[in-house]
Amino acid sequence: MALETLLLVEDDELLATQTRRALERHGLSVTLAADAEQARQCMASLPTLDAAVLDQNLGVDNGLDLIAPLLTHFPQCRILVLTGYGSIAAAVAATRRGAHNYLTKPAGAGDILDALRRDPAQMESLPDSPPSLQRLEWEHIQRVLDAHGGNISHAAAALGIHRRTLQRRLKKRPSPVQFERERPERN
């Protein structure tokens, strides 16, 4: 699939500018939006759109909420969700809503374009080693949080913990380095 036009929705101004420049060097016409409202305005004004890169956490907005409107306006649009808070639960939620692929930050222009062009059926299989207890807890919390529309109070009640306890656990999210340690060495 040839990609010519792309909508980048990112609330971090510096990251958005750097990503936009890098994608433009690859020959794409990039439209930038900083939040969900700007993204909806861009959707209304763009005649065509080949791809969209959405930050999952846009301040008070959730980038996943933009997937359905994007696919309504541009049914052939390939959508990539980028986030600094990667988990299997969040990736599943994104793909169930219609995202083509999901990447954790930081991701370079090459990674983004590869993820948009790659066939999801050809993705890597799951790792051979089981995830750590810390990762399983994090992913369970993400599933419950997603099931309650991101509402921390409702998610905490469903988990049987206090709201502040859940907030503390969310702040202590496992780092990508810890996730990398779980992968077996490849020879």
PDB file of C-alpha atoms in Angstrom:
ATOM      1  CA  MET A   1       0.000   0.000   0.000  1.00  0.00           C
ATOM      2  CA  ALA A   2       1.350   3.404  -0.987  1.00  0.00           C
ATOM      3  CA  LEU A   3       1.175   5.974   1.766  1.00  0.00           C
ATOM      4  CA  GLU A   4       0.978   9.624   0.759  1.00  0.00           C
ATOM      5  CA  THR A   5      -1.147  11.429   3.373  1.00  0.00           C
ATOM      6  CA  LEU A   6      -0.935  10.940   7.122  1.00  0.00           C
ATOM      7  CA  LEU A   7      -2.631  12.468  10.165  1.00  0.00           C
ATOM      8  CA  LEU A   8      -0.378  12.632  13.233  1.00  0.00           C
ATOM      9  CA  VAL A   9      -2.205  13.164  16.536  1.00  0.00           C
ATOM     10  CA  GLU A  10       0.320  13.829  19.309  1.00  0.00           C
ATOM     11  CA  ASP A  11       0.031  16.148  22.321  1.00  0.00           C
ATOM     12  CA  ASP A  12       3.788  16.372  22.987  1.00  0.00           C
ATOM     13  CA  GLU A  13       4.748  19.337  20.783  1.00  0.00           C
ATOM     14  CA  LEU A  14       8.457  18.488  20.501  1.00  0.00           C
ATOM     15  CA  LEU A  15       7.820  14.823  19.703  1.00  0.00           C
ATOM     16  CA  ALA A  16       5.101  15.778  17.211  1.00  0.00           C
ATOM     17  CA  THR A  17       7.419  18.186  15.381  1.00  0.00           C
ATOM     18  CA  GLN A  18      10.281  15.671  15.237  1.00  0.00           C
ATOM     19  CA  THR A  19       8.015  12.848  14.048  1.00  0.00           C
ATOM     20  CA  ARG A  20       6.370  15.061  11.454  1.00  0.00           C
ATOM     21  CA  ARG A  21       9.732  16.133  10.003  1.00  0.00           C
ATOM     22  CA  ALA A  22      10.997  12.545   9.912  1.00  0.00           C
ATOM     23  CA  LEU A  23       7.858  11.306   8.135  1.00  0.00           C
ATOM     24  CA  GLU A  24       7.981  14.192   5.660  1.00  0.00           C
ATOM     25  CA  ARG A  25      11.571  13.182   4.801  1.00  0.00           C
ATOM     26  CA  HIS A  26      10.066   9.845   3.733  1.00  0.00           C
ATOM     27  CA  GLY A  27       7.814  11.686   1.261  1.00  0.00           C
ATOM     28  CA  LEU A  28       4.565  11.842   3.218  1.00  0.00           C
ATOM     29  CA  SER A  29       2.261  14.832   3.484  1.00  0.00           C
ATOM     30  CA  VAL A  30       1.687  15.083   7.258  1.00  0.00           C
ATOM     31  CA  THR A  31      -1.175  16.929   8.960  1.00  0.00           C
ATOM     32  CA  LEU A  32      -0.615  17.529  12.669  1.00  0.00           C
ATOM     33  CA  ALA A  33      -3.212  17.676  15.460  1.00  0.00           C
ATOM     34  CA  ALA A  34      -2.485  18.135  19.177  1.00  0.00           C
ATOM     35  CA  ASP A  35      -5.753  16.782  20.589  1.00  0.00           C
ATOM     36  CA  ALA A  36      -8.974  14.976  19.676  1.00  0.00           C
ATOM     37  CA  GLU A  37     -10.837  18.184  18.769  1.00  0.00           C
ATOM     38  CA  GLN A  38      -8.118  19.279  16.333  1.00  0.00           C
ATOM     39  CA  ALA A  39      -8.026  15.760  14.885  1.00  0.00           C
ATOM     40  CA  ARG A  40     -11.777  15.876  14.207  1.00  0.00           C
ATOM     41  CA  GLN A  41     -11.380  19.269  12.506  1.00  0.00           C
ATOM     42  CA  CYS A  42      -8.607  17.836  10.323  1.00  0.00           C
ATOM     43  CA  MET A  43     -10.795  14.851   9.406  1.00  0.00           C
ATOM     44  CA  ALA A  44     -13.524  17.202   8.228  1.00  0.00           C
ATOM     45  CA  SER A  45     -11.124  19.223   6.062  1.00  0.00           C
ATOM     46  CA  LEU A  46      -8.970  16.457   4.528  1.00  0.00           C
ATOM     47  CA  PRO A  47     -10.162  15.083   1.166  1.00  0.00           C
ATOM     48  CA  THR A  48      -8.263  11.777   1.575  1.00  0.00           C
ATOM     49  CA  LEU A  49      -6.225  10.087   4.251  1.00  0.00           C
ATOM     50  CA  ASP A  50      -4.019   7.016   3.824  1.00  0.00           C
ATOM     51  CA  ALA A  51      -2.831   6.634   7.416  1.00  0.00           C
ATOM     52  CA  ALA A  52      -3.173   8.019  10.914  1.00  0.00           C
ATOM     53  CA  VAL A  53      -0.773   7.807  13.847  1.00  0.00           C
ATOM     54  CA  LEU A  54      -2.558   8.348  17.154  1.00  0.00           C
ATOM     55  CA  ASP A  55      -1.045   8.914  20.576  1.00  0.00           C
ATOM     56  CA  GLN A  56      -3.149   6.841  22.951  1.00  0.00           C
ATOM     57  CA  ASN A  57      -2.950   9.329  25.817  1.00  0.00           C
ATOM     58  CA  LEU A  58      -3.811  12.852  24.657  1.00  0.00           C
ATOM     59  CA  GLY A  59      -4.081  14.676  27.968  1.00  0.00           C
ATOM     60  CA  VAL A  60      -7.759  14.320  28.870  1.00  0.00           C
ATOM     61  CA  ASP A  61      -8.560  12.622  25.545  1.00  0.00           C
ATOM     62  CA  ASN A  62      -8.011   9.004  24.554  1.00  0.00           C
ATOM     63  CA  GLY A  63      -6.579   8.456  21.085  1.00  0.00           C
ATOM     64  CA  LEU A  64      -8.504   5.172  20.814  1.00  0.00           C
ATOM     65  CA  ASP A  65     -11.728   7.210  20.643  1.00  0.00           C
ATOM     66  CA  LEU A  66     -10.570   8.634  17.297  1.00  0.00           C
ATOM     67  CA  ILE A  67     -10.355   5.243  15.566  1.00  0.00           C
ATOM     68  CA  ALA A  68     -14.079   4.865  14.781  1.00  0.00           C
ATOM     69  CA  PRO A  69     -14.542   8.402  13.376  1.00  0.00           C
ATOM     70  CA  LEU A  70     -11.387   8.021  11.280  1.00  0.00           C
ATOM     71  CA  LEU A  71     -12.606   4.757   9.776  1.00  0.00           C
ATOM     72  CA  THR A  72     -16.047   6.277   9.161  1.00  0.00           C
ATOM     73  CA  HIS A  73     -14.541   9.191   7.178  1.00  0.00           C
ATOM     74  CA  PHE A  74     -11.701   7.195   5.585  1.00  0.00           C
ATOM     75  CA  PRO A  75     -12.537   3.436   5.483  1.00  0.00           C
ATOM     76  CA  GLN A  76      -9.198   2.493   3.844  1.00  0.00           C
ATOM     77  CA  CYS A  77      -7.106   4.467   6.367  1.00  0.00           C
ATOM     78  CA  ARG A  78      -4.463   2.457   8.206  1.00  0.00           C
ATOM     79  CA  ILE A  79      -4.341   3.468  11.860  1.00  0.00           C
ATOM     80  CA  LEU A  80      -1.339   3.072  14.139  1.00  0.00           C
ATOM     81  CA  VAL A  81      -1.633   3.699  17.870  1.00  0.00           C
ATOM     82  CA  LEU A  82       1.525   4.951  19.631  1.00  0.00           C
ATOM     83  CA  THR A  83       1.846   4.978  23.394  1.00  0.00           C
ATOM     84  CA  GLY A  84       4.385   5.247  26.149  1.00  0.00           C
ATOM     85  CA  TYR A  85       2.237   2.912  28.265  1.00  0.00           C
ATOM     86  CA  GLY A  86       2.379  -0.283  26.246  1.00  0.00           C
ATOM     87  CA  SER A  87       0.539  -3.397  27.319  1.00  0.00           C
ATOM     88  CA  ILE A  88      -1.037  -6.345  25.571  1.00  0.00           C
ATOM     89  CA  ALA A  89      -4.458  -5.277  26.873  1.00  0.00           C
ATOM     90  CA  ALA A  90      -4.096  -1.814  25.326  1.00  0.00           C
ATOM     91  CA  ALA A  91      -2.896  -3.296  22.021  1.00  0.00           C
ATOM     92  CA  VAL A  92      -5.881  -5.643  21.937  1.00  0.00           C
ATOM     93  CA  ALA A  93      -8.257  -2.762  22.717  1.00  0.00           C
ATOM     94  CA  ALA A  94      -6.729  -0.706  19.882  1.00  0.00           C
ATOM     95  CA  THR A  95      -6.961  -3.493  17.311  1.00  0.00           C
ATOM     96  CA  ARG A  96     -10.495  -4.418  18.356  1.00  0.00           C
ATOM     97  CA  ARG A  97     -11.514  -0.841  17.668  1.00  0.00           C
ATOM     98  CA  GLY A  98      -9.971  -1.051  14.206  1.00  0.00           C
ATOM     99  CA  ALA A  99      -6.335   0.016  14.539  1.00  0.00           C
ATOM    100  CA  HIS A 100      -4.018  -1.602  12.015  1.00  0.00           C
ATOM    101  CA  ASN A 101      -1.105  -1.801  14.427  1.00  0.00           C
ATOM    102  CA  TYR A 102       0.219  -0.648  17.821  1.00  0.00           C
ATOM    103  CA  LEU A 103       3.703   0.533  18.849  1.00  0.00           C
ATOM    104  CA  THR A 104       5.281   1.726  22.069  1.00  0.00           C
ATOM    105  CA  LYS A 105       7.281   4.952  22.183  1.00  0.00           C
ATOM    106  CA  PRO A 106       9.895   5.828  21.240  1.00  0.00           C
ATOM    107  CA  ALA A 107       9.348   4.810  17.634  1.00  0.00           C
ATOM    108  CA  GLY A 108      11.228   6.251  14.688  1.00  0.00           C
ATOM    109  CA  ALA A 109       9.800   7.080  11.271  1.00  0.00           C
ATOM    110  CA  GLY A 110      11.059   3.757   9.884  1.00  0.00           C
ATOM    111  CA  ASP A 111       9.304   1.818  12.654  1.00  0.00           C
ATOM    112  CA  ILE A 112       6.091   3.765  12.106  1.00  0.00           C
ATOM    113  CA  LEU A 113       6.093   3.256   8.340  1.00  0.00           C
ATOM    114  CA  ASP A 114       6.973  -0.426   8.711  1.00  0.00           C
ATOM    115  CA  ALA A 115       4.111  -0.927  11.174  1.00  0.00           C
ATOM    116  CA  LEU A 116       1.662   0.835   8.852  1.00  0.00           C
ATOM    117  CA  ARG A 117       2.737  -1.165   5.801  1.00  0.00           C
ATOM    118  CA  ARG A 118       3.069  -4.555   7.476  1.00  0.00           C
ATOM    119  CA  ASP A 119       0.271  -7.077   7.231  1.00  0.00           C
ATOM    120  CA  PRO A 120      -1.034  -7.732  10.785  1.00  0.00           C
ATOM    121  CA  ALA A 121      -1.302 -11.452   9.948  1.00  0.00           C
ATOM    122  CA  GLN A 122       2.490 -11.543   9.469  1.00  0.00           C
ATOM    123  CA  MET A 123       3.310 -10.133  12.927  1.00  0.00           C
ATOM    124  CA  GLU A 124       5.701 -11.886  15.300  1.00  0.00           C
ATOM    125  CA  SER A 125       4.290 -14.620  17.481  1.00  0.00           C
ATOM    126  CA  LEU A 126       4.127 -14.322  21.252  1.00  0.00           C
ATOM    127  CA  PRO A 127       7.356 -14.852  23.218  1.00  0.00           C
ATOM    128  CA  ASP A 128       8.262 -18.323  24.459  1.00  0.00           C
ATOM    129  CA  SER A 129       8.805 -17.313  28.091  1.00  0.00           C
ATOM    130  CA  PRO A 130       5.876 -16.400  30.339  1.00  0.00           C
ATOM    131  CA  PRO A 131       5.504 -12.752  31.383  1.00  0.00           C
ATOM    132  CA  SER A 132       6.535 -11.638  34.849  1.00  0.00           C
ATOM    133  CA  LEU A 133       4.014 -11.246  37.648  1.00  0.00           C
ATOM    134  CA  GLN A 134       4.543  -7.465  37.514  1.00  0.00           C
ATOM    135  CA  ARG A 135       3.649  -7.432  33.812  1.00  0.00           C
ATOM    136  CA  LEU A 136       0.586  -9.648  34.321  1.00  0.00           C
ATOM    137  CA  GLU A 137      -0.643  -7.321  37.054  1.00  0.00           C
ATOM    138  CA  TRP A 138      -0.079  -4.284  34.823  1.00  0.00           C
ATOM    139  CA  GLU A 139      -1.957  -5.875  31.916  1.00  0.00           C
ATOM    140  CA  HIS A 140      -4.859  -6.923  34.155  1.00  0.00           C
ATOM    141  CA  ILE A 141      -5.130  -3.376  35.486  1.00  0.00           C
ATOM    142  CA  GLN A 142      -5.120  -2.080  31.884  1.00  0.00           C
ATOM    143  CA  ARG A 143      -7.909  -4.504  30.880  1.00  0.00           C
ATOM    144  CA  VAL A 144     -10.065  -3.481  33.838  1.00  0.00           C
ATOM    145  CA  LEU A 145      -9.355   0.214  33.219  1.00  0.00           C
ATOM    146  CA  ASP A 146     -10.310  -0.181  29.535  1.00  0.00           C
ATOM    147  CA  ALA A 147     -13.472  -2.095  30.482  1.00  0.00           C
ATOM    148  CA  HIS A 148     -14.507   0.884  32.624  1.00  0.00           C
ATOM    149  CA  GLY A 149     -13.770   3.493  29.960  1.00  0.00           C
ATOM    150  CA  GLY A 150     -10.650   4.772  31.713  1.00  0.00           C
ATOM    151  CA  ASN A 151     -12.586   5.694  34.871  1.00  0.00           C
ATOM    152  CA  ILE A 152     -10.126   5.141  37.720  1.00  0.00           C
ATOM    153  CA  SER A 153     -12.754   5.118  40.482  1.00  0.00           C
ATOM    154  CA  HIS A 154     -14.861   2.450  38.766  1.00  0.00           C
ATOM    155  CA  ALA A 155     -11.804   0.387  37.820  1.00  0.00           C
ATOM    156  CA  ALA A 156     -10.507   0.542  41.409  1.00  0.00           C
ATOM    157  CA  ALA A 157     -13.885  -0.645  42.710  1.00  0.00           C
ATOM    158  CA  ALA A 158     -13.876  -3.545  40.221  1.00  0.00           C
ATOM    159  CA  LEU A 159     -10.333  -4.460  41.307  1.00  0.00           C
ATOM    160  CA  GLY A 160     -11.311  -4.263  44.974  1.00  0.00           C
ATOM    161  CA  ILE A 161      -8.709  -1.616  45.802  1.00  0.00           C
ATOM    162  CA  HIS A 162      -8.832   2.030  46.803  1.00  0.00           C
ATOM    163  CA  ARG A 163      -8.704   4.637  44.013  1.00  0.00           C
ATOM    164  CA  ARG A 164      -5.431   6.083  45.338  1.00  0.00           C
ATOM    165  CA  THR A 165      -3.850   2.628  45.426  1.00  0.00           C
ATOM    166  CA  LEU A 166      -4.733   2.184  41.764  1.00  0.00           C
ATOM    167  CA  GLN A 167      -3.302   5.613  40.937  1.00  0.00           C
ATOM    168  CA  ARG A 168      -0.037   4.689  42.697  1.00  0.00           C
ATOM    169  CA  ARG A 169       0.164   1.403  40.778  1.00  0.00           C
ATOM    170  CA  LEU A 170      -0.428   3.214  37.493  1.00  0.00           C
ATOM    171  CA  LYS A 171       2.442   5.593  38.292  1.00  0.00           C
ATOM    172  CA  LYS A 172       4.719   2.603  38.956  1.00  0.00           C
ATOM    173  CA  ARG A 173       4.119   1.089  35.535  1.00  0.00           C
ATOM    174  CA  PRO A 174       6.780  -1.372  34.409  1.00  0.00           C
ATOM    175  CA  SER A 175       9.353   0.185  32.125  1.00  0.00           C
ATOM    176  CA  PRO A 176      10.029  -1.124  28.600  1.00  0.00           C
ATOM    177  CA  VAL A 177      13.488  -2.152  29.860  1.00  0.00           C
ATOM    178  CA  GLN A 178      11.856  -4.484  32.387  1.00  0.00           C
ATOM    179  CA  PHE A 179       9.705  -5.955  29.607  1.00  0.00           C
ATOM    180  CA  GLU A 180      12.800  -6.475  27.449  1.00  0.00           C
ATOM    181  CA  ARG A 181      14.406  -8.523  30.247  1.00  0.00           C
ATOM    182  CA  GLU A 182      11.527 -10.990  29.977  1.00  0.00           C
ATOM    183  CA  ARG A 183      12.402 -11.914  26.402  1.00  0.00           C
ATOM    184  CA  PRO A 184      14.608 -14.971  26.031  1.00  0.00           C
ATOM    185  CA  GLU A 185      18.035 -14.565  24.465  1.00  0.00           C
ATOM    186  CA  ARG A 186      18.008 -15.383  20.765  1.00  0.00           C
ATOM    187  CA  ASN A 187      20.989 -17.182  19.317  1.00  0.00           C
TER     188      ASN A 187
END
